[in-house]
Every structure is written in structure tokens, then in C-alpha cells.
Coordinates of C-alpha atoms in Angstrom, one line a residue:
X1 CA 40.0 44.2 -89.0
X2 CA 40.3 40.4 -88.7
X3 CA 37.3 38.3 -88.0
X4 CA 36.1 38.0 -84.4
X5 CA 37.6 34.9 -82.8
X6 CA 34.7 33.0 -81.1
X7 CA 34.8 30.1 -78.8
X8 CA 31.6 28.2 -78.0
X9 CA 31.3 26.5 -74.6
X10 CA 28.7 23.7 -74.7
X11 CA 29.4 23.2 -78.4
X12 CA 28.1 19.6 -78.5
X13 CA 24.7 20.7 -77.2
X14 CA 21.8 21.8 -79.3
X15 CA 22.2 25.5 -78.8
X16 CA 26.0 25.4 -78.8
X17 CA 26.2 23.5 -82.1
X18 CA 23.6 25.8 -83.7
X19 CA 25.7 28.8 -82.6
X20 CA 28.9 27.2 -84.0
X21 CA 27.3 26.6 -87.4
X22 CA 26.0 30.1 -87.5
X23 CA 29.4 31.6 -86.7
X24 CA 31.0 29.5 -89.5
X25 CA 28.7 31.2 -92.0
X26 CA 29.8 34.7 -91.0
X27 CA 32.5 36.5 -93.0
X28 CA 33.4 38.7 -90.0
X29 CA 33.8 35.8 -87.5
X30 CA 36.2 32.9 -87.0
X31 CA 35.1 29.8 -85.1
X32 CA 38.3 29.5 -83.1
X33 CA 37.3 26.5 -81.0
X34 CA 34.6 24.7 -79.1
X35 CA 34.5 23.2 -75.6
X36 CA 32.3 20.6 -73.9
X37 CA 32.3 17.9 -71.3
X38 CA 32.3 15.2 -73.9
X39 CA 33.9 14.2 -77.3
X40 CA 37.3 15.6 -76.3
X41 CA 39.6 15.4 -79.3
X42 CA 36.9 14.9 -81.9
X43 CA 37.1 17.2 -84.9
X44 CA 34.6 20.0 -84.4
X45 CA 33.4 19.9 -88.0
X46 CA 32.4 16.3 -87.6
X47 CA 30.6 17.1 -84.3
X48 CA 28.6 19.7 -86.2
X49 CA 27.8 17.3 -89.0
X50 CA 30.1 19.1 -91.4
X51 CA 33.4 18.5 -93.1
X52 CA 36.4 18.3 -90.8
X53 CA 37.6 21.7 -89.7
X54 CA 41.0 20.8 -88.2
X55 CA 39.8 22.1 -84.8
X56 CA 39.2 19.6 -81.9
X57 CA 36.7 19.8 -79.1
X58 CA 38.5 20.6 -75.9
X59 CA 37.5 20.8 -72.2
X60 CA 36.5 24.2 -70.9
X61 CA 39.6 25.0 -68.9
X62 CA 42.3 27.7 -68.7
X63 CA 44.7 25.7 -70.9
X64 CA 42.1 25.4 -73.7
X65 CA 41.3 29.1 -73.4
X66 CA 44.9 30.1 -73.8
X67 CA 45.3 27.7 -76.7
X68 CA 42.2 29.0 -78.6
X69 CA 42.8 32.7 -77.7
X70 CA 39.2 33.8 -78.4
X71 CA 38.0 37.4 -78.1
X72 CA 34.4 36.2 -77.2
X73 CA 33.3 33.1 -75.5
X74 CA 29.6 32.2 -76.1
X75 CA 28.4 29.9 -73.3
X76 CA 25.4 27.6 -73.8
X77 CA 26.3 25.1 -71.0
X78 CA 24.2 24.7 -67.9
X79 CA 23.6 26.5 -64.6
X80 CA 26.2 24.4 -62.9
X81 CA 29.0 25.4 -65.3
X82 CA 28.2 28.9 -66.5
X83 CA 29.5 30.8 -63.5
X84 CA 32.9 29.1 -63.4
X85 CA 33.2 29.4 -67.2
X86 CA 32.5 33.1 -67.1
X87 CA 35.0 33.7 -64.4
X88 CA 37.6 31.8 -66.3
X89 CA 36.9 33.9 -69.4
X90 CA 37.1 37.2 -67.6
X91 CA 40.4 36.3 -66.0
X92 CA 41.7 35.3 -69.4
X93 CA 40.7 38.7 -70.9
X94 CA 37.8 37.2 -72.9
X95 CA 34.3 38.6 -73.0
X96 CA 31.7 36.0 -72.0
X97 CA 28.4 36.1 -73.9
X98 CA 26.1 34.0 -71.7
X99 CA 23.1 32.4 -73.0
X100 CA 22.7 29.8 -70.2
X101 CA 20.2 30.8 -67.6
X102 CA 20.2 30.0 -63.9
X103 CA 22.5 32.6 -62.5
X104 CA 21.2 34.1 -59.2
X105 CA 21.7 37.5 -57.8
X106 CA 24.8 36.5 -55.9
X107 CA 26.3 35.0 -59.1
X108 CA 25.6 38.2 -61.0
X109 CA 27.2 40.3 -58.2
X110 CA 30.4 38.1 -58.3
X111 CA 30.6 38.5 -62.1
X112 CA 30.0 42.2 -62.0
X113 CA 32.7 42.7 -59.4
X114 CA 35.2 40.6 -61.4
X115 CA 34.3 42.3 -64.6
X116 CA 35.1 45.7 -63.0
X117 CA 38.3 44.3 -61.5
X118 CA 39.8 43.0 -64.7
X119 CA 38.3 45.6 -67.1
X120 CA 36.6 43.1 -69.3
X121 CA 32.9 43.3 -70.1
X122 CA 30.1 40.6 -69.6
X123 CA 27.0 40.2 -71.7
X124 CA 24.1 38.1 -70.4
X125 CA 21.0 37.4 -72.5
X126 CA 17.9 35.9 -70.8
X127 CA 16.6 35.4 -74.4
X128 CA 18.2 35.9 -77.8
X129 CA 15.0 35.8 -79.8
X130 CA 14.1 39.3 -81.2
X131 CA 10.4 38.5 -80.9
X132 CA 10.8 37.7 -77.2
X133 CA 12.5 41.0 -76.6
X134 CA 9.5 42.8 -78.2
X135 CA 7.2 40.7 -76.1
X136 CA 9.0 41.9 -73.0
X137 CA 8.9 45.5 -74.2
X138 CA 5.2 45.3 -75.0
X139 CA 4.5 43.7 -71.6
X140 CA 6.4 46.5 -69.8
X141 CA 4.3 49.1 -71.6
X142 CA 1.0 47.3 -70.9
X143 CA 1.9 47.1 -67.2
X144 CA 1.4 50.9 -67.0
X145 CA -2.3 50.4 -67.6
X146 CA -2.9 46.8 -66.5
X147 CA -1.0 46.2 -63.2
X148 CA -2.7 42.8 -62.5
X149 CA -0.6 40.3 -64.4
X150 CA 0.6 36.7 -64.4
X151 CA 3.3 35.0 -66.5
X152 CA 3.1 31.5 -67.9
X153 CA 6.3 30.1 -69.5
X154 CA 6.5 26.8 -71.4
X155 CA 9.7 24.8 -72.1
X156 CA 10.8 21.4 -73.1
X157 CA 11.1 18.8 -70.3
X158 CA 14.9 18.8 -70.3
X159 CA 15.3 22.4 -69.2
X160 CA 16.9 22.4 -65.7
X161 CA 16.0 25.7 -64.2
X162 CA 12.5 27.2 -63.5
X163 CA 11.2 29.7 -64.1
X164 CA 13.1 30.7 -67.2
X165 CA 15.4 33.7 -67.4
X166 CA 13.0 35.3 -69.8
X167 CA 10.1 35.0 -67.4
X168 CA 12.1 36.5 -64.6
X169 CA 13.4 39.3 -66.8
X170 CA 9.8 40.0 -67.9
X171 CA 8.6 40.1 -64.2
X172 CA 11.5 42.5 -63.4
X173 CA 10.5 44.9 -66.1
X174 CA 6.8 44.8 -65.1
X175 CA 7.6 45.5 -61.4
X176 CA 9.9 48.3 -62.4
X177 CA 6.8 50.0 -64.0
X178 CA 4.0 49.1 -61.6
X179 CA 5.9 48.4 -58.4
X180 CA 5.3 45.6 -55.9
X181 CA 1.6 44.9 -55.2
X182 CA -0.7 42.2 -53.8
X183 CA -2.9 40.6 -56.5
X184 CA -6.0 38.5 -56.0
X185 CA -7.9 37.8 -52.8
X186 CA -5.8 38.6 -49.7
X187 CA -7.0 35.4 -48.0
X188 CA -6.4 33.0 -50.9
X189 CA -4.6 29.8 -50.0
X190 CA -3.2 26.8 -51.9
X191 CA -4.7 23.4 -51.4
X192 CA -1.7 22.0 -53.4
X193 CA 1.6 23.8 -52.6
X194 CA 2.8 25.7 -55.6
X195 CA -0.6 25.8 -57.3
X196 CA -0.4 29.6 -57.6
X197 CA 3.2 29.5 -59.0
X198 CA 6.2 31.4 -58.0
X199 CA 6.0 35.0 -56.8
X200 CA 8.2 37.9 -57.9
X201 CA 7.1 41.0 -56.0
X202 CA 3.4 40.1 -56.6
X203 CA 3.8 38.8 -60.1
X204 CA 2.8 35.1 -60.3
X205 CA 5.1 33.1 -62.5
X206 CA 4.1 29.6 -63.7
X207 CA 6.5 27.2 -65.4
X208 CA 5.4 24.3 -67.6
X209 CA 7.8 21.5 -68.7
X210 CA 6.6 19.1 -71.4
X211 CA 8.1 17.2 -74.3
X212 CA 7.1 18.7 -77.7
X213 CA 7.7 22.2 -76.6
X214 CA 10.8 24.4 -77.2
X215 CA 10.3 27.9 -75.6
X216 CA 7.1 29.8 -75.2
X217 CA 5.8 32.6 -72.9
X218 CA 2.4 34.2 -72.4
X219 CA 1.9 37.4 -70.3
X220 CA -1.7 37.7 -69.1
X221 CA -3.1 41.0 -68.0
X222 CA -6.5 41.5 -66.4
X223 CA -8.5 44.6 -66.1
X224 CA -12.1 45.7 -65.6
X225 CA -14.2 43.6 -68.0
X226 CA -11.2 42.8 -70.2
X227 CA -8.0 40.8 -70.5
X228 CA -4.9 41.3 -72.6
X229 CA -2.5 38.4 -73.7
X230 CA 1.0 39.0 -75.1
X231 CA 2.6 35.7 -76.3
X232 CA 5.8 34.7 -78.0
X233 CA 6.5 31.2 -79.4
X234 CA 9.8 29.8 -80.5
X235 CA 9.7 26.7 -82.7
X236 CA 13.3 26.2 -83.7
X237 CA 16.7 27.1 -82.4
X238 CA 17.7 29.0 -85.6
X239 CA 15.3 31.7 -84.2
X240 CA 18.0 32.7 -81.7
X241 CA 20.9 33.1 -84.1
X242 CA 20.4 36.7 -85.3
X243 CA 20.4 37.7 -81.7
X244 CA 23.4 35.6 -80.8
X245 CA 25.4 37.0 -83.7
X246 CA 24.4 40.6 -82.8
X247 CA 25.6 39.9 -79.2
X248 CA 29.0 38.6 -80.5
X249 CA 29.5 41.6 -82.7
X250 CA 28.6 44.1 -80.0
X251 CA 30.6 42.3 -77.3
X252 CA 34.0 42.1 -79.0
X253 CA 35.2 45.3 -77.3
X254 CA 32.7 45.4 -74.4
X255 CA 33.9 46.9 -71.1
X256 CA 30.6 47.0 -69.3
X257 CA 28.4 44.5 -67.5
X258 CA 25.3 44.3 -69.7
X259 CA 22.1 42.2 -69.2
X260 CA 19.6 42.0 -72.0
X261 CA 19.9 42.0 -75.8
X262 CA 17.5 45.0 -75.8
X263 CA 20.6 47.1 -74.8
X264 CA 22.1 46.4 -78.2
X265 CA 19.0 47.1 -80.2
X266 CA 18.4 50.5 -81.9

């Protein structure tokens, strides 16, 4: 079987370029092309800091998709572009592997319906780090015994959406186990709006944005006379690559709508 033809949307960004370099190192994959909103026409190899590849950076549009003819399109753009990119990929018969966060429930509904209509799968990963997946799994287990919980996520100050997709996914898993419940004093109030964070069915979620950080999350559980903290820290973008490559391999012939890399783990 020939190598999986991969297109990377957002290839000039930090996650996109890291993904492209990782794909180039795989024997079972072909970096068929890269798209971005800048550096049109530049050789993709030079953009990645490598030798010329003879492949140019192109805009993320239908003409480019037809020209590149990928089997999988990995998207690390931004919340404003990811939905239109995913729809374009599906209509072109290409499986979108979405690493960008910021899609809301209505966006997900639209993608699911289009996926079913065209018979092409979609894969969405709130987080590609294997350690983060374990953190969420452990948090889901802990919620059976410690229903009082808050989430604090920390990211670099250039992240556009808050809270992170990982924090929301963690909250979803916790609520699935313990249900919706009121935490804390029923008459508590905020002297500063937002001081208690966002609220997902009773789970408080706090987002920190500071330079010097990459991606970190702590899930804090409180019980009688004890607390439990489950934390994951990401220090470099290479951390995500084993998960990204796993998603590409498992998505090549995907027909379903799948959210979460845990669905591809043994």
C-alpha cells in the first residue's frame, strides 16, 4: 500500500510545521502539500527549515485540495478557519484530522451531518498528547469517588480560545460520571465577575494565559479532609507528534465521526 497522502493546513504555524516535519520522517506517509494564509508559492521545505521539497505552500481552497489530492488533511489553523476547512475537506472526499480547538456544539453538529451525508469520516482531538489522555482518564475515574472538582488550564498568551478543548473534554467526562451538581456555598457571589471561572454543569473551569507556558492542566478534587491533584504538563510541541501520527494512520479509511484520541488507543 502506498504511503498515506497528508496535507497540513496551517503549515506555517508552530504546530503545523512540527506536524509536517514529523510526516516527512515516516516511511508510510507522504507530505503531499501544505496550506496557509501566508507564504504562498514558497517551497515547503524552506518554510520548514529543510532542503527544498519541490512542493509549494498553497491557500486552503478547493483548487489546492484537488491539486494535492490528499487522503487526510491535518488542520492546525485557528477557530475562525477550521470549520470551513473541514467542510471543504469532506466535500472533497478527504478525512479531516482536526487539532484546532474552538468548535462549538453547532459546529460539531454541522460537521457530523455533512460527514454522514458524504460518507467520509471526521476525527477531532482536543489533545494529541498521550499523557493528557491518561490525565483525562484518571480524572474520570477519580470523579466516581470525588465529585467536587475544579479544573485549571494554563496556556501561552497567544491562544485564542478559552477554556481549552482539553479542559472542556475533561469536564464532559467528569460530568458523565458524577452528573450535574452544585458545588460550594449555595449563596456564594463574585465581587469580580468571572472570579469563579466558567461553569460546565457545576464543574468550575479556570483559564490562565501567560507567556512562558505551552499547555498545562490540573484537575483538583476535594473530599473530606483530603484533596487529590491530577496534572499534565507539555513543554514542547514534539510531545504531540506520536498522537498526531496515530490519528493520521487510523483516519485514512475513517467513515465515522470520532472525537478524542482515546478512541484509537488500545
